[in-house]
């Protein structure tokens, strides 16, 4: 079944009533978020839905503190559909929504969805100034649901997910790991490799002259981007589900005197024209830091080493 997407409560249809709903910002869709969403899927109550925001709340509450995104809106939709979510309510976070009293938000949520169960994390807050918490939601949801359906809505609160070092999994930790080039650590926190994607554009084609043609992608400056360096990755081309082993570089092309930061991907043992195609890049492990080489021959020799190391990691 195709996941249905709604952008406000008013458009929601009766098909969405009576199920289990996961609430949260879900800005990283990391293992903690997936635990809450998994609770809705595992509850046995269908349909299973997610209610979240299209934009990060800080984009309205404190624009100068808005964090870089970890996962794009399109990618989040794709992954939620793959998890088996039946419907997604993706609200635009506005000044009006930020000022809404908790009881009003709860009333709109319960009236629109009439859920049998609601899943939240223990740090979930809602309503003006974040005044609503899981305890308030439980009370509001129970009372409103009983009036509307004759049955009380159950609110399930999930504890924060922690890693083996005892630290809480959070989107902030993931951003820090990604930006430090610690993509393997980010993958543990995400429960999947960190992803970047984009349309392949024409570059200077210098890689082709040394036997390492690359697919060039200009990164979105609003996304958390790994530290400059070389990485072992998998690349998936639009319309083709196969994961191609590759080496990627986040680089300013210092050897060629470049300045613009870009993602360059060399697909191993692949030949073909993929210009203007969308490429999805999954970061597995960092190979080395970026450095300036004395010559293109020296760069080629290092790329040969990167290629062999990446093959060993990816096999």
XYZ file of C-alpha atoms in Angstrom:
315
model
C 0.000 0.000 0.000
C 1.271 3.479 -0.885
C 1.946 5.751 2.087
C -0.529 8.647 2.138
C 0.863 12.098 2.891
C -1.064 14.951 4.499
C 0.169 18.482 5.194
C -2.539 19.505 7.661
C -5.098 17.934 9.971
C -8.094 19.203 7.974
C -7.482 16.924 4.990
C -7.183 13.693 6.942
C -9.757 11.067 5.997
C -11.500 8.413 8.072
C -9.149 5.762 6.690
C -6.557 7.135 9.120
C -8.772 6.661 12.197
C -8.349 4.033 14.882
C -4.685 3.203 14.443
C -1.377 3.923 16.148
C 0.476 7.200 15.658
C 4.103 8.125 16.378
C 4.712 11.790 17.252
C 8.058 13.587 17.054
C 10.334 15.920 15.141
C 12.139 12.899 13.650
C 14.766 15.155 12.059
C 17.330 12.383 11.775
C 15.186 9.256 11.610
C 17.854 7.679 13.814
C 17.631 4.533 15.943
C 15.832 6.376 18.745
C 13.247 7.749 16.347
C 12.880 4.340 14.734
C 12.148 2.786 18.129
C 9.164 5.101 18.582
C 7.955 4.597 15.009
C 8.535 0.871 15.358
C 6.256 0.956 18.395
C 3.401 2.167 16.213
C 4.108 -0.514 13.623
C 4.372 -3.269 16.235
C 1.260 -2.242 18.179
C -1.045 -4.320 16.009
C -3.281 -1.277 15.524
C -3.659 -0.112 11.928
C -3.259 2.153 10.179
C 0.167 3.125 11.506
C 0.983 6.793 11.081
C 3.637 9.400 11.807
C 2.983 13.035 12.711
C 5.974 15.320 12.332
C 7.114 18.660 10.900
C 8.149 19.511 7.364
C 10.683 22.030 8.698
C 12.734 22.070 11.896
C 10.982 24.047 14.681
C 14.127 26.137 15.206
C 13.729 27.486 11.671
C 10.870 29.532 13.190
C 11.750 29.754 16.888
C 15.426 30.685 16.425
C 16.406 30.856 12.743
C 20.057 31.605 13.555
C 20.221 28.299 15.445
C 18.485 26.144 12.842
C 20.572 22.953 12.553
C 21.864 21.466 9.327
C 19.600 18.685 8.170
C 20.673 15.035 8.411
C 18.068 13.598 6.080
C 16.154 15.394 3.338
C 12.376 15.559 3.375
C 12.130 13.340 0.296
C 14.527 10.768 1.757
C 12.630 10.704 5.059
C 9.373 10.081 3.204
C 11.025 7.289 1.233
C 12.385 5.581 4.346
C 9.116 5.886 6.279
C 7.299 4.246 3.368
C 9.922 1.475 3.327
C 9.359 0.896 7.063
C 5.677 0.237 6.332
C 4.083 3.459 7.583
C 0.554 3.846 6.192
C 0.243 7.617 6.430
C 2.398 10.634 7.194
C 1.165 13.976 8.531
C 3.907 16.487 7.738
C 2.934 19.828 9.294
C 4.594 23.098 8.377
C 5.951 24.515 11.642
C 4.788 28.140 11.724
C 4.641 30.975 14.259
C 0.937 30.189 14.676
C 1.677 26.553 15.460
C 4.469 27.579 17.843
C 2.021 29.744 19.806
C -0.749 27.117 19.947
C -1.684 26.069 23.514
C -0.978 22.380 24.234
C -4.644 21.540 24.747
C -5.567 23.006 21.350
C -2.861 21.018 19.535
C -3.938 17.838 21.360
C -7.591 18.459 20.463
C -6.765 18.929 16.772
C -4.561 15.838 16.729
C -7.047 13.543 18.447
C -10.078 14.913 16.560
C -8.376 14.454 13.195
C -6.824 11.027 13.766
C -8.917 9.461 16.549
C -6.028 7.102 17.336
C -6.223 4.026 19.515
C -2.595 4.557 20.564
C -0.001 7.349 20.445
C 3.752 6.730 20.709
C 6.182 9.416 21.942
C 9.690 9.664 23.353
C 10.142 10.616 27.004
C 11.478 14.054 25.991
C 8.512 14.835 23.711
C 6.993 18.283 24.151
C 4.273 20.147 22.293
C 2.314 23.374 22.314
C 3.414 26.926 23.095
C 6.797 27.089 24.837
C 6.888 23.280 24.837
C 4.489 23.355 27.807
C 2.868 20.050 26.896
C 4.607 16.799 27.796
C 3.803 13.102 27.651
C 1.834 13.239 30.893
C -0.364 16.095 29.655
C -0.810 14.403 26.289
C -1.917 11.227 28.005
C -4.572 13.104 29.967
C -5.814 15.160 27.002
C -5.792 12.194 24.637
C -7.646 9.973 27.086
C -10.402 12.497 27.764
C -10.862 13.640 24.160
C -10.739 10.155 22.707
C -13.341 8.857 25.128
C -15.720 11.676 24.126
C -15.175 11.109 20.399
C -14.977 7.333 20.154
C -16.095 5.978 23.496
C -12.649 4.429 23.983
C -9.598 5.827 25.714
C -6.490 6.463 23.625
C -3.371 4.842 25.062
C -0.201 6.974 25.146
C 3.010 4.908 25.171
C 6.195 6.680 26.270
C 9.543 5.318 25.082
C 12.763 5.941 27.040
C 15.634 7.672 25.274
C 17.839 5.288 23.309
C 21.411 5.057 24.519
C 24.567 3.619 22.957
C 26.984 1.243 24.678
C 28.924 4.198 26.101
C 25.794 5.280 27.968
C 25.276 8.427 25.894
C 21.896 9.300 24.420
C 21.385 8.906 20.685
C 20.548 12.339 19.317
C 20.519 14.255 16.061
C 23.127 16.613 17.532
C 25.534 13.721 18.101
C 24.971 12.533 14.551
C 25.650 15.965 13.052
C 28.859 16.231 15.060
C 29.991 12.762 13.970
C 29.238 13.449 10.301
C 30.988 16.806 10.273
C 34.031 15.238 11.931
C 34.146 12.584 9.203
C 33.172 9.827 11.643
C 30.662 8.307 9.237
C 30.928 4.790 10.711
C 29.945 6.205 14.118
C 27.085 8.137 12.518
C 25.867 4.915 10.891
C 25.612 3.224 14.311
C 23.509 6.106 15.639
C 21.357 6.255 12.520
C 20.904 2.513 12.167
C 21.931 2.894 8.514
C 24.684 4.672 6.555
C 24.626 8.458 6.359
C 23.258 9.492 2.959
C 23.837 12.298 0.513
C 22.256 12.585 -2.899
C 22.094 14.964 -5.801
C 22.122 15.431 -9.539
C 25.394 14.541 -11.285
C 26.846 17.645 -12.950
C 29.781 18.203 -15.261
C 33.097 18.799 -13.519
C 36.523 19.701 -14.869
C 37.040 16.052 -15.969
C 40.593 15.991 -14.571
C 39.870 12.683 -12.846
C 39.188 11.123 -16.225
C 42.714 12.015 -17.410
C 44.285 9.889 -14.639
C 41.878 6.957 -14.958
C 39.497 7.987 -12.171
C 36.411 9.590 -13.723
C 34.074 10.966 -11.085
C 30.410 11.808 -10.767
C 30.275 15.332 -9.375
C 27.559 16.559 -7.030
C 27.314 20.038 -5.535
C 26.270 19.468 -1.880
C 23.306 21.268 -0.376
C 24.786 23.789 2.074
C 21.828 23.201 4.402
C 22.863 19.557 4.948
C 25.433 18.267 7.415
C 28.379 17.282 5.208
C 31.251 14.940 6.147
C 34.685 16.445 6.731
C 36.870 16.761 3.662
C 38.561 13.482 2.815
C 38.158 10.173 1.005
C 35.491 7.611 1.919
C 34.413 4.080 1.069
C 30.801 4.358 -0.090
C 28.005 2.672 -1.971
C 26.285 4.577 -4.763
C 22.801 3.915 -6.087
C 21.726 5.371 -9.398
C 18.245 6.614 -10.120
C 16.076 3.822 -11.486
C 18.589 1.145 -10.466
C 18.405 -0.439 -7.006
C 21.876 -2.007 -7.206
C 24.407 -0.642 -4.725
C 27.610 0.118 -6.595
C 30.845 0.061 -4.548
C 32.682 3.366 -4.907
C 35.167 5.778 -3.417
C 34.009 9.302 -2.700
C 35.763 12.522 -1.851
C 34.417 15.556 -0.074
C 36.868 18.037 -1.493
C 37.832 21.541 -2.497
C 40.219 19.958 -5.052
C 43.399 21.430 -3.562
C 45.692 19.668 -6.048
C 43.835 21.353 -8.899
C 43.675 24.687 -7.111
C 39.921 24.469 -6.550
C 37.828 26.278 -3.984
C 34.243 25.096 -4.343
C 33.373 22.236 -2.027
C 31.901 19.229 -3.785
C 31.178 15.530 -3.541
C 33.034 13.461 -6.137
C 32.219 9.778 -6.569
C 34.261 7.231 -8.523
C 32.255 4.053 -9.102
C 34.483 0.993 -9.021
C 34.465 -1.220 -12.096
C 31.769 0.834 -13.801
C 31.565 2.520 -17.187
C 28.691 4.643 -18.394
C 27.266 8.136 -18.724
C 25.311 9.186 -15.634
C 25.277 12.964 -16.155
C 21.995 14.584 -15.061
C 21.066 11.419 -13.132
C 20.348 11.454 -9.417
C 22.952 9.600 -7.375
C 22.394 8.385 -3.803
C 25.619 7.971 -1.821
C 25.832 5.873 1.380
C 28.941 6.598 3.458
C 30.489 3.499 5.034
C 33.940 4.420 6.340
C 36.486 7.205 6.083
C 39.692 6.263 4.265
C 41.866 9.328 4.858
C 41.918 13.100 5.230
C 42.123 15.370 2.228
C 45.572 16.620 1.322
C 47.280 18.462 -1.509
C 49.492 16.288 -3.741
C 52.672 17.414 -5.436
C 51.462 16.133 -8.810
C 48.548 14.388 -10.512
C 50.712 11.274 -10.726
C 51.042 11.247 -6.941
C 47.287 11.758 -6.662
C 46.675 8.828 -9.023
C 48.914 6.560 -6.927
C 46.984 7.498 -3.778
C 43.649 6.904 -5.496
C 44.806 3.407 -6.472
C 45.487 2.750 -2.781
C 42.098 4.214 -1.828
C 40.413 1.962 -4.387
C 41.978 -1.212 -2.993
C 41.231 -0.213 0.591
C 37.625 0.578 -0.291
C 37.204 -2.782 -2.059
C 38.426 -4.535 1.089
C 35.998 -2.611 3.295
C 32.983 -2.931 1.009
C 33.319 -6.615 0.193
